[in-house]
Short mmCIF file of C-alpha atoms and ligand atoms in Angstrom, two decimals:
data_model
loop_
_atom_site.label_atom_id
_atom_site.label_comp_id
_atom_site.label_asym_id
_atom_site.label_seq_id
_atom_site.Cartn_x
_atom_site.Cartn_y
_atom_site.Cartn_z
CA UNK A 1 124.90 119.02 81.29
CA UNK A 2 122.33 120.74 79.27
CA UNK A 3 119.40 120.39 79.54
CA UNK A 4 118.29 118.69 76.43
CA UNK A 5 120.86 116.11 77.41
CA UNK A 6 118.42 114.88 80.19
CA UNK A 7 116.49 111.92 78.95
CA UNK A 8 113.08 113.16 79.68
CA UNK A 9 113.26 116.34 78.75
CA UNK A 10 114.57 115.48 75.69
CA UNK A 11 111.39 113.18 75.08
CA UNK A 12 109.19 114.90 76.11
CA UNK A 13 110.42 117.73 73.21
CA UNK A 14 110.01 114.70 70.56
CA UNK A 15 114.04 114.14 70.66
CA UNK A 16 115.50 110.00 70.59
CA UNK A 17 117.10 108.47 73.28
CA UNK A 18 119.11 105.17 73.52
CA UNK A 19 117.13 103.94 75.63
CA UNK A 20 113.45 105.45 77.27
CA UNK A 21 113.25 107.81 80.34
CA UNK A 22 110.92 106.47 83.11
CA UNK A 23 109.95 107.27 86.39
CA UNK A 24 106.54 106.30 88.46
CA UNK A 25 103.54 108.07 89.23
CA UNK A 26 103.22 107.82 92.89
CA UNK A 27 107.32 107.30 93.39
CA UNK A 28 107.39 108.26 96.95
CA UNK A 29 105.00 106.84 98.99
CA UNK A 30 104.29 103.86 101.55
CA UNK A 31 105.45 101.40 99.25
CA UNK A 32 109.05 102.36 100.93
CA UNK A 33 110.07 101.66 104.63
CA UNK A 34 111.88 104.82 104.69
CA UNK A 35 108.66 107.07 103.46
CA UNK A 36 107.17 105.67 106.35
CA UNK A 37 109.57 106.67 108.84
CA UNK A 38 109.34 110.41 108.03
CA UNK A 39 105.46 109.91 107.41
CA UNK A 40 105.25 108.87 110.66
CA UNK A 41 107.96 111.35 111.98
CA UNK A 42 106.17 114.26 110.39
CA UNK A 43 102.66 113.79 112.35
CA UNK A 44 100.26 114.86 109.68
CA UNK A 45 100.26 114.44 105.91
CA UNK A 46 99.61 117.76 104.90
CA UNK A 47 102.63 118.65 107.51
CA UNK A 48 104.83 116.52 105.94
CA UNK A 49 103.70 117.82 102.05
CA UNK A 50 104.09 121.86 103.27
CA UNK A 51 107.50 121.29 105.61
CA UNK A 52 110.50 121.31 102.71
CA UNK A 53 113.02 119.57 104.37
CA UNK A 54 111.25 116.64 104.67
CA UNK A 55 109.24 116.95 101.09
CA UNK A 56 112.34 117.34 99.65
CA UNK A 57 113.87 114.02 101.62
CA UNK A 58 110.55 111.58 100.62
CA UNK A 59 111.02 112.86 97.20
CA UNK A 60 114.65 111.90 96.71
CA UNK A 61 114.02 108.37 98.18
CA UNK A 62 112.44 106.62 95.04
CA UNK A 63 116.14 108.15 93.07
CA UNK A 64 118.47 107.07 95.41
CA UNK A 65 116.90 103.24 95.51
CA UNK A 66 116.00 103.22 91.38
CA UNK A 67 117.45 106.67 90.01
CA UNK A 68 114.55 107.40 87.95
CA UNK A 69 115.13 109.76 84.87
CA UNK A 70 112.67 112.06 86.61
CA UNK A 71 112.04 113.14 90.56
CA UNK A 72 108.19 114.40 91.02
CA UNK A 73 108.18 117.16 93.59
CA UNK A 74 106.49 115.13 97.34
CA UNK A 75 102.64 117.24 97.72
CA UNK A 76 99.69 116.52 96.85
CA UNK A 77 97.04 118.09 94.40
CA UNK A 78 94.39 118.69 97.38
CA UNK A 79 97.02 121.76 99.07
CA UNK A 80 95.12 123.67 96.36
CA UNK A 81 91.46 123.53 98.44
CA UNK A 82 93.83 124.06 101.20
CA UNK A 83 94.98 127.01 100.36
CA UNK A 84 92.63 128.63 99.19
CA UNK A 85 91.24 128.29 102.66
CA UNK A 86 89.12 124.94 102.84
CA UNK A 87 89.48 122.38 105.57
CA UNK A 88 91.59 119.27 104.36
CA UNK A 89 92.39 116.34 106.51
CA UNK A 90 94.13 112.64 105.63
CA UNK A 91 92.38 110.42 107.77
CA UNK A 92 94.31 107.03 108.53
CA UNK A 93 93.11 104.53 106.31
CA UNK A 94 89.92 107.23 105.09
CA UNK A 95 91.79 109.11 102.59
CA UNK A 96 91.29 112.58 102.52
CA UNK A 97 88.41 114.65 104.57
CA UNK A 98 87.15 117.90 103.35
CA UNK A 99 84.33 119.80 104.43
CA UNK A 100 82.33 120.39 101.44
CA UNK A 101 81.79 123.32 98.84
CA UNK A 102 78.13 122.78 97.31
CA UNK A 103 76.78 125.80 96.60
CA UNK A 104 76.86 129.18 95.13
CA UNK A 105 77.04 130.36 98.58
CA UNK A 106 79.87 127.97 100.07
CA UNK A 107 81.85 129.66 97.14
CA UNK A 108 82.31 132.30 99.35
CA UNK A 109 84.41 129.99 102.24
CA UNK A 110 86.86 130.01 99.11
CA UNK A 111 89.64 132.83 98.70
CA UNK A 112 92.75 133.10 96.68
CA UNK A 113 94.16 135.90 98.68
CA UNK A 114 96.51 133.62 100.30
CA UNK A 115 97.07 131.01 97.83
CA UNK A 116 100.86 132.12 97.24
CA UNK A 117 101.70 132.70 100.99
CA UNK A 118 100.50 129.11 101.69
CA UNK A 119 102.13 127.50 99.58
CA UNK A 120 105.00 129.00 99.53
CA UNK A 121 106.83 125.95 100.99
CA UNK A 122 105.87 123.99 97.96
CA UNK A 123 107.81 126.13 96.05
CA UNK A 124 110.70 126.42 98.30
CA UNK A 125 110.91 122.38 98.22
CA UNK A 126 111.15 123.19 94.45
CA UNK A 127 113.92 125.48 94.62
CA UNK A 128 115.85 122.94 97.22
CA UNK A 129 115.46 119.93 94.94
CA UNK A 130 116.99 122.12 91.67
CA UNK A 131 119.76 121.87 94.31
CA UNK A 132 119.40 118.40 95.41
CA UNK A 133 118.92 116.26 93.06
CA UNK A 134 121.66 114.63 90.38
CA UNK A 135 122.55 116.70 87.33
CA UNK A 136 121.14 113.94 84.66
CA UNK A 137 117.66 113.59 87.03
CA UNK A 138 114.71 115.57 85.82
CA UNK A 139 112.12 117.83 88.54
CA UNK A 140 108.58 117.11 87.25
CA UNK A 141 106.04 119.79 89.13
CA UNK A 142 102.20 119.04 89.36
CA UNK A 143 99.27 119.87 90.37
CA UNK A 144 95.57 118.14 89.78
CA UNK A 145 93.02 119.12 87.31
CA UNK A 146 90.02 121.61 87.94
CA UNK A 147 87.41 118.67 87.75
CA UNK A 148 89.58 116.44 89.62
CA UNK A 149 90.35 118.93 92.38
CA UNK A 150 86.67 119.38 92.40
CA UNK A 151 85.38 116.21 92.80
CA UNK A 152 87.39 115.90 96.53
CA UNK A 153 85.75 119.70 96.83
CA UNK A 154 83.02 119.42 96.37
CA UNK A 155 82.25 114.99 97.77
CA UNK A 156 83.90 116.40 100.59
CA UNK A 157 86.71 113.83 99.44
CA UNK A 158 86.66 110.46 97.45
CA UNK A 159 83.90 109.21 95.87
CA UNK A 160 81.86 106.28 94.31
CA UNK A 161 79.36 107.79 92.18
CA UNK A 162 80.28 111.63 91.93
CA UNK A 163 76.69 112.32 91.80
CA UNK A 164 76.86 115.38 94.36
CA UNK A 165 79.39 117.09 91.98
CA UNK A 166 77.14 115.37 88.90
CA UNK A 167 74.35 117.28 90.03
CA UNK A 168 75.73 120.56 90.78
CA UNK A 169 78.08 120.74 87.13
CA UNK A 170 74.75 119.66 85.50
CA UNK A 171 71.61 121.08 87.27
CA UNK A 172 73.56 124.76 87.70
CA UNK A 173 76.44 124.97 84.93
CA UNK A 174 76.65 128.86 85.05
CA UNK A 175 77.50 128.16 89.61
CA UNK A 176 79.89 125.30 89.24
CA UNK A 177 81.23 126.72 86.54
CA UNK A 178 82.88 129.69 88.98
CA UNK A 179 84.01 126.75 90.95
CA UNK A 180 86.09 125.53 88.22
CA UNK A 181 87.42 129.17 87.22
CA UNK A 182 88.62 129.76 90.89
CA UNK A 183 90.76 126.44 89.98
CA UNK A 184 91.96 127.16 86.22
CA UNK A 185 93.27 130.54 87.64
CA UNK A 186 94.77 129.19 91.15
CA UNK A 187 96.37 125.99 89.20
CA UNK A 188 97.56 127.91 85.87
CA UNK A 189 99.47 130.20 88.58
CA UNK A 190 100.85 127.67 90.69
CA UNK A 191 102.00 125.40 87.81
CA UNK A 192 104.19 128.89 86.78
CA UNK A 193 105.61 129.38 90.32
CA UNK A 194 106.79 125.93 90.29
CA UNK A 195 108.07 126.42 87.11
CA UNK A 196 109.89 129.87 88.47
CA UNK A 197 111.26 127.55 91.31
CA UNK A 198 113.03 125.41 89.31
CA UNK A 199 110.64 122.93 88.18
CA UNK A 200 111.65 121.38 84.32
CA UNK A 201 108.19 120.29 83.49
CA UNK A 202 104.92 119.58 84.99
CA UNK A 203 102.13 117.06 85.32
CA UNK A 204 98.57 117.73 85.65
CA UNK A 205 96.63 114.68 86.75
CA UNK A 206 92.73 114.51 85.82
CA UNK A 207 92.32 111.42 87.35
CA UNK A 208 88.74 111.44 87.60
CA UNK A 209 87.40 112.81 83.92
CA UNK A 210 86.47 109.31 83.11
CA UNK A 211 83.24 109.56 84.99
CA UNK A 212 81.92 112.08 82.76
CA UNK A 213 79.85 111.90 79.67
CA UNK A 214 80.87 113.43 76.34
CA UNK A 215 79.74 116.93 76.52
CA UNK A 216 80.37 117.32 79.76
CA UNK A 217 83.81 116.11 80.05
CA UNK A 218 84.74 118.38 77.23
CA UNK A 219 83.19 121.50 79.55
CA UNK A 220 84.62 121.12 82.40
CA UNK A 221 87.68 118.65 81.62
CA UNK A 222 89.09 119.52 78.30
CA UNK A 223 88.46 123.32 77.95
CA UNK A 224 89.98 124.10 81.63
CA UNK A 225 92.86 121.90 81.16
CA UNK A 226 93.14 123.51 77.60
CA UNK A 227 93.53 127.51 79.15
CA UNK A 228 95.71 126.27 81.98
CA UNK A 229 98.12 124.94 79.72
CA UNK A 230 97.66 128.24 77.23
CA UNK A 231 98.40 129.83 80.36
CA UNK A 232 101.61 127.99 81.43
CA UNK A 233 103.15 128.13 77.71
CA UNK A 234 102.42 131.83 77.60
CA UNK A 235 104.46 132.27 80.25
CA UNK A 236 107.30 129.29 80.10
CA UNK A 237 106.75 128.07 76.17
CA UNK A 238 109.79 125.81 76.65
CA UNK A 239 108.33 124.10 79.69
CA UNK A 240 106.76 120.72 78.75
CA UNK A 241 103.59 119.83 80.34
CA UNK A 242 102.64 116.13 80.54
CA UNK A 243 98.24 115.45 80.92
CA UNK A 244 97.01 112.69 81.96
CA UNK A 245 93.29 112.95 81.58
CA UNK A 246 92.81 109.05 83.16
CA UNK A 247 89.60 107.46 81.76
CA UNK A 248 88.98 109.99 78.35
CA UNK A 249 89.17 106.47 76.21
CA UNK A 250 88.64 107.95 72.54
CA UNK A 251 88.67 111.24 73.37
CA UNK A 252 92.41 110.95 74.51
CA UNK A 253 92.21 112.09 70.74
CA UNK A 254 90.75 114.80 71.11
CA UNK A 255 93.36 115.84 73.91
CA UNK A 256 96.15 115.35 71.42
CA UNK A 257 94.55 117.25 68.82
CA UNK A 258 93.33 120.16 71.22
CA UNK A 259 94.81 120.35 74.87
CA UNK A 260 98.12 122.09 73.41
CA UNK A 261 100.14 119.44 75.88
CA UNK A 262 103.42 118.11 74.52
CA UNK A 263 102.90 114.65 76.19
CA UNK A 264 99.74 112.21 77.67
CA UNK A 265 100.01 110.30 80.14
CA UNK A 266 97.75 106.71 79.18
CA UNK A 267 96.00 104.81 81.44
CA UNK A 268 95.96 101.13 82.19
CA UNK A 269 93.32 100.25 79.76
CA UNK A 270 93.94 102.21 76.85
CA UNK A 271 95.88 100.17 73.54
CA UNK A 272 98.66 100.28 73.00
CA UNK A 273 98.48 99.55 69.14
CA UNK A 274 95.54 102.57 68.22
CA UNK A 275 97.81 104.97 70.74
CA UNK A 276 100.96 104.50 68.61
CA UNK A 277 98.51 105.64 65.72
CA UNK A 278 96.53 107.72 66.72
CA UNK A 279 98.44 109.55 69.37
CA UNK A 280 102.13 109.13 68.85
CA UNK A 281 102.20 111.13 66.02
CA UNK A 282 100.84 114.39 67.63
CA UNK A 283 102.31 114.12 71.12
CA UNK A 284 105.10 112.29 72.89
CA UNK A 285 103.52 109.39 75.06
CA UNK A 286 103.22 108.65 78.91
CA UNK A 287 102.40 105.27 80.43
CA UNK A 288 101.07 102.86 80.96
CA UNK A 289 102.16 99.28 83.08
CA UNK A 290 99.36 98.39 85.17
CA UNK A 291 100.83 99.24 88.83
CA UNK A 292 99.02 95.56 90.48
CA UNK A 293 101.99 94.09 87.31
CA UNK A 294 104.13 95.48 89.59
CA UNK A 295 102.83 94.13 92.71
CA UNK A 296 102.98 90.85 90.88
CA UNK A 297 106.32 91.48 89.77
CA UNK A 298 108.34 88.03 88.23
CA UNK A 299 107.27 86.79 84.84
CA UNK A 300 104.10 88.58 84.73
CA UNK A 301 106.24 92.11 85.39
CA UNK A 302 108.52 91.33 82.87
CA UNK A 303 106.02 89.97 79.94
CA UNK A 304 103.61 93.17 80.33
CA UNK A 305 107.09 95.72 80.96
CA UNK A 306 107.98 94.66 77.41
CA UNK A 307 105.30 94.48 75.67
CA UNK A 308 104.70 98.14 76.80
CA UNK A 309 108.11 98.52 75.56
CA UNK A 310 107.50 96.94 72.05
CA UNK A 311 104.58 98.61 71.36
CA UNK A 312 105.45 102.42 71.72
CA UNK A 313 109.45 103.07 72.28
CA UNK A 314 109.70 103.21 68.38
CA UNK A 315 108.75 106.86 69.12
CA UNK A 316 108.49 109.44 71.64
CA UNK A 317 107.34 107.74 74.88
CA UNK A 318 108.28 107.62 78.51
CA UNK A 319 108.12 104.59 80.53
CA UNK A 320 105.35 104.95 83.50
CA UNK A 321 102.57 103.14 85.30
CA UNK A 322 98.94 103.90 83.93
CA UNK A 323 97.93 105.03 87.57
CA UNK A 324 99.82 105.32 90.58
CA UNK A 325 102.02 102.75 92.55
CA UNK A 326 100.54 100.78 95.29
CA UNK A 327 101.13 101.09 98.68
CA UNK A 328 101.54 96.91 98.86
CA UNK A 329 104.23 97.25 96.01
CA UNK A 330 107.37 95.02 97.11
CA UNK A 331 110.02 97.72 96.39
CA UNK A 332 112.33 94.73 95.24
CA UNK A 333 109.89 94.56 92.13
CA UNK A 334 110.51 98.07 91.66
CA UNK A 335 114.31 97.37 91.40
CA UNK A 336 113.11 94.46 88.17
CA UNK A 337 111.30 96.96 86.75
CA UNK A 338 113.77 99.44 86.79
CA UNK A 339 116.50 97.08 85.56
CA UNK A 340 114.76 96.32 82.49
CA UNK A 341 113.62 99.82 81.32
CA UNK A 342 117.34 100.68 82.00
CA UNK A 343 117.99 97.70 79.90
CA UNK A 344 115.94 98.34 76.95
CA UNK A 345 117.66 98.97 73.54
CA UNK A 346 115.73 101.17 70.97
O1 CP3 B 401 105.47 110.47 94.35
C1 CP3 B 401 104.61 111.20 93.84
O2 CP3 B 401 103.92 110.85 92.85
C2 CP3 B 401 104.44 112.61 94.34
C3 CP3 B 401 103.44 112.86 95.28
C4 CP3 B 401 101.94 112.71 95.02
C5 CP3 B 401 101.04 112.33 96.05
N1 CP3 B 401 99.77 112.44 95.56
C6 CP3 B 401 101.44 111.92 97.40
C7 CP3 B 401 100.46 111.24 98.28
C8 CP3 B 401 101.17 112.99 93.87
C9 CP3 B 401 101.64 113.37 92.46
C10 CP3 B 401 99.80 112.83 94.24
C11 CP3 B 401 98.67 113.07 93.31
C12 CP3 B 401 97.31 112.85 93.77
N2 CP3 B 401 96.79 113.02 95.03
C13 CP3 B 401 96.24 112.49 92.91
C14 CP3 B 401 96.34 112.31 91.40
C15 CP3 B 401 96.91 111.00 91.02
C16 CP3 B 401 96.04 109.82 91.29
O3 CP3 B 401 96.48 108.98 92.10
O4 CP3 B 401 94.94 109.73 90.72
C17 CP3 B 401 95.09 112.38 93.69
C18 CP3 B 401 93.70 112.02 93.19
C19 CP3 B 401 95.43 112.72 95.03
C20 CP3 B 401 94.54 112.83 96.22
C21 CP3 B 401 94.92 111.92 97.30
N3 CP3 B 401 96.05 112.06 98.08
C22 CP3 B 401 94.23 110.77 97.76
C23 CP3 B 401 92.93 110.27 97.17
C24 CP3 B 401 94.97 110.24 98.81
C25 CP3 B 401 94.56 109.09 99.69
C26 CP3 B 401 94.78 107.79 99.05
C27 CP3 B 401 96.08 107.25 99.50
O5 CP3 B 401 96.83 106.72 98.64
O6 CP3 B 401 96.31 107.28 100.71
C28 CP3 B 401 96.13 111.04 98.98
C29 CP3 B 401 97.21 110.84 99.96
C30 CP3 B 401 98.60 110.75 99.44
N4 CP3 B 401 99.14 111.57 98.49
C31 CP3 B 401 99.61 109.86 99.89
C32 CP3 B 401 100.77 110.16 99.18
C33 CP3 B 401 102.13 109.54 99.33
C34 CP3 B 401 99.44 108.84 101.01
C35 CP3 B 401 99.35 109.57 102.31
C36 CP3 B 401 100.00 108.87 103.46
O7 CP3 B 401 101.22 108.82 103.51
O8 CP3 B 401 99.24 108.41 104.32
#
């Protein structure tokens, strides 16, 4: 099979498909009863995200129950703080735990030096899933944004507000600013080794550039993004890269007219009727079911799956949620869901 005869591949390079490619953000995860066997099996989180054998058995789970069109590689965008030496934990029912970067000075507790050697068992679950995974199934690789990465930096993990990281990008642009550097360089590089592992296309998630105001989110959301995907297509120009900058609102515009990606991913709450018009025709599309639709699953599911559907499979577009799936999701809803995607004639 080659490789423009996978489904989201093909998309995702502006071709027509019978039918739309989907998979889920958030495939893997405690949703299933089987993730949460070798979650608990693997003792901690970041364990179970840096040991391959495993990654690469959570991240086949979601295609052998629904057989996605796509298979997202099992980490998580916070092994990037990791490894470049900050102190990440995933507290039970706490989320993640890092001890903060704040300062000028803290930059120095940061180092790339090692970045490749530590993950390198991110990229070997790459090259183990090329192997793995059906012939027809496409192996998205990711990694989070440079804001969004920062915000767990520099909160020390999540966050109501943002107003530590507010302050800092705001009060002393020219310091955070070598924050965010450290990050384009250390995620433009890892997206490539992925990609030199076997990984088909890749996902960066800014799932936190909503918070920002105008000027700012252009700073230190769109321009970073903007040279890490410069970067990645310099190197792999046939790669697609998928953006989902959650939260922009009108300037998801501006992304389509200026990030250089060849697909966004939408959130829940942008429409569906101004994103066929004023996106579709720059950009294939990503999105955008609100995931609690599919914890309601039934009539509700299949009302909001379709009009999804309806509104943007006339052209390039790939089936998804507008965030990620929740862990309460009844994976028996994911089975509906999945049925009437598969189901849908263009
Ligand atoms: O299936 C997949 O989508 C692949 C794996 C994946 C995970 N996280 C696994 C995970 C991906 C693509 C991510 C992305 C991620 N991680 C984002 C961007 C997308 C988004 O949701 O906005 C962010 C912000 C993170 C950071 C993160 N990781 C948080 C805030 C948390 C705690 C919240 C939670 O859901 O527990 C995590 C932990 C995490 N990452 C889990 C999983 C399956 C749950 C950990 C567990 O098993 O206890």
């Amino acid at each position: 099979m080659g490789q423009d005869d996978k489904r989201l591949l093909r998309t995702l390079r502006g071709g027509r498909c019978e039918r739309p490619p989907f998979w889920l953000m958030r495939q893997a995860g405690r949703y299933l009863p089987e993730y949460r066997e070798v979650r608990a099996a693997a003792g901690g989180f970041l364990d179970l995200c840096l040991t391959p054998e495993l990654a690469v058995e959570v991240t086949l789970q979601p295609i052998r129950r629904f057989a996605m069109d796509a298979a997202i590689l099992f980490s998580d965008i916070l092994v990037i703080p990791y490894a470049l030496g900050q102190t990440v934990a995933f507290e039970e029912g706490r989320g993640p735990v890092l001890a903060p970067i704040r300062t000028t000075g803290d930059l120095s507790r940061l180092s790339d030096a090692a970045l490749h050697d530590r993950l390198a068992p991110v990229y070997e679950t790459v090259r183990l899933l090329t192997k793995a995974l059906p012939q027809e199934t496409t192996l998205i690789g990711f990694a989070g944004a440079p804001w969004t990465l920062a915000t767990y930096m520099v909160e020390g993990g999540a966050s109501k507000d943002f107003a530590t990281i507010k302050r800092w990008a705001y009060a002393e642009p020219d310091s955070f600013g070598r924050l965010i550097a450290l990050l384009v360089d250390a995620t433009a590089d890892y997206l490539c080794k992925q990609i030199e592992a076997g990984a088909e296309a890749v996902q960066i998630f800014d799932s936190w550039i909503g918070v920002l105001p105008e000027t700012e989110l252009r700073r230190w959301g769109l321009d970073p993004v903007r040279e890490i995907v410069r970067r990645v297509k310099a190197a792999h120009r046939d790669t697609p890269v998928i953006l989902f900058p959650r939260g922009a609102g009108l300037l998801y515009e501006t992304y389509a007219a200026e990030s250089g990606a060849d697909a966004l991913s939408l959130d829940t709450a942008v429409p569906l009727g101004w994103a066929r018009s004023a996106l579709q025709g720059r950009c294939a599309l990503q999105g955008n079911l609100d995931p609690v639709m599919l914890v309601a699953g039934g009539a509700a599911l299949e009302r909001e799956a379709e009009r999804v559907l309806r509104q943007l499979a006339g052209g390039p577009f790939v089936f998804n949620l507008g965030h990620g799936i929740l862990p309460q999701t009844p994976p028996d809803h994911v089975a509906q869901l999945a049925d009437i995607v598969k189901g849908w004639k263009i």
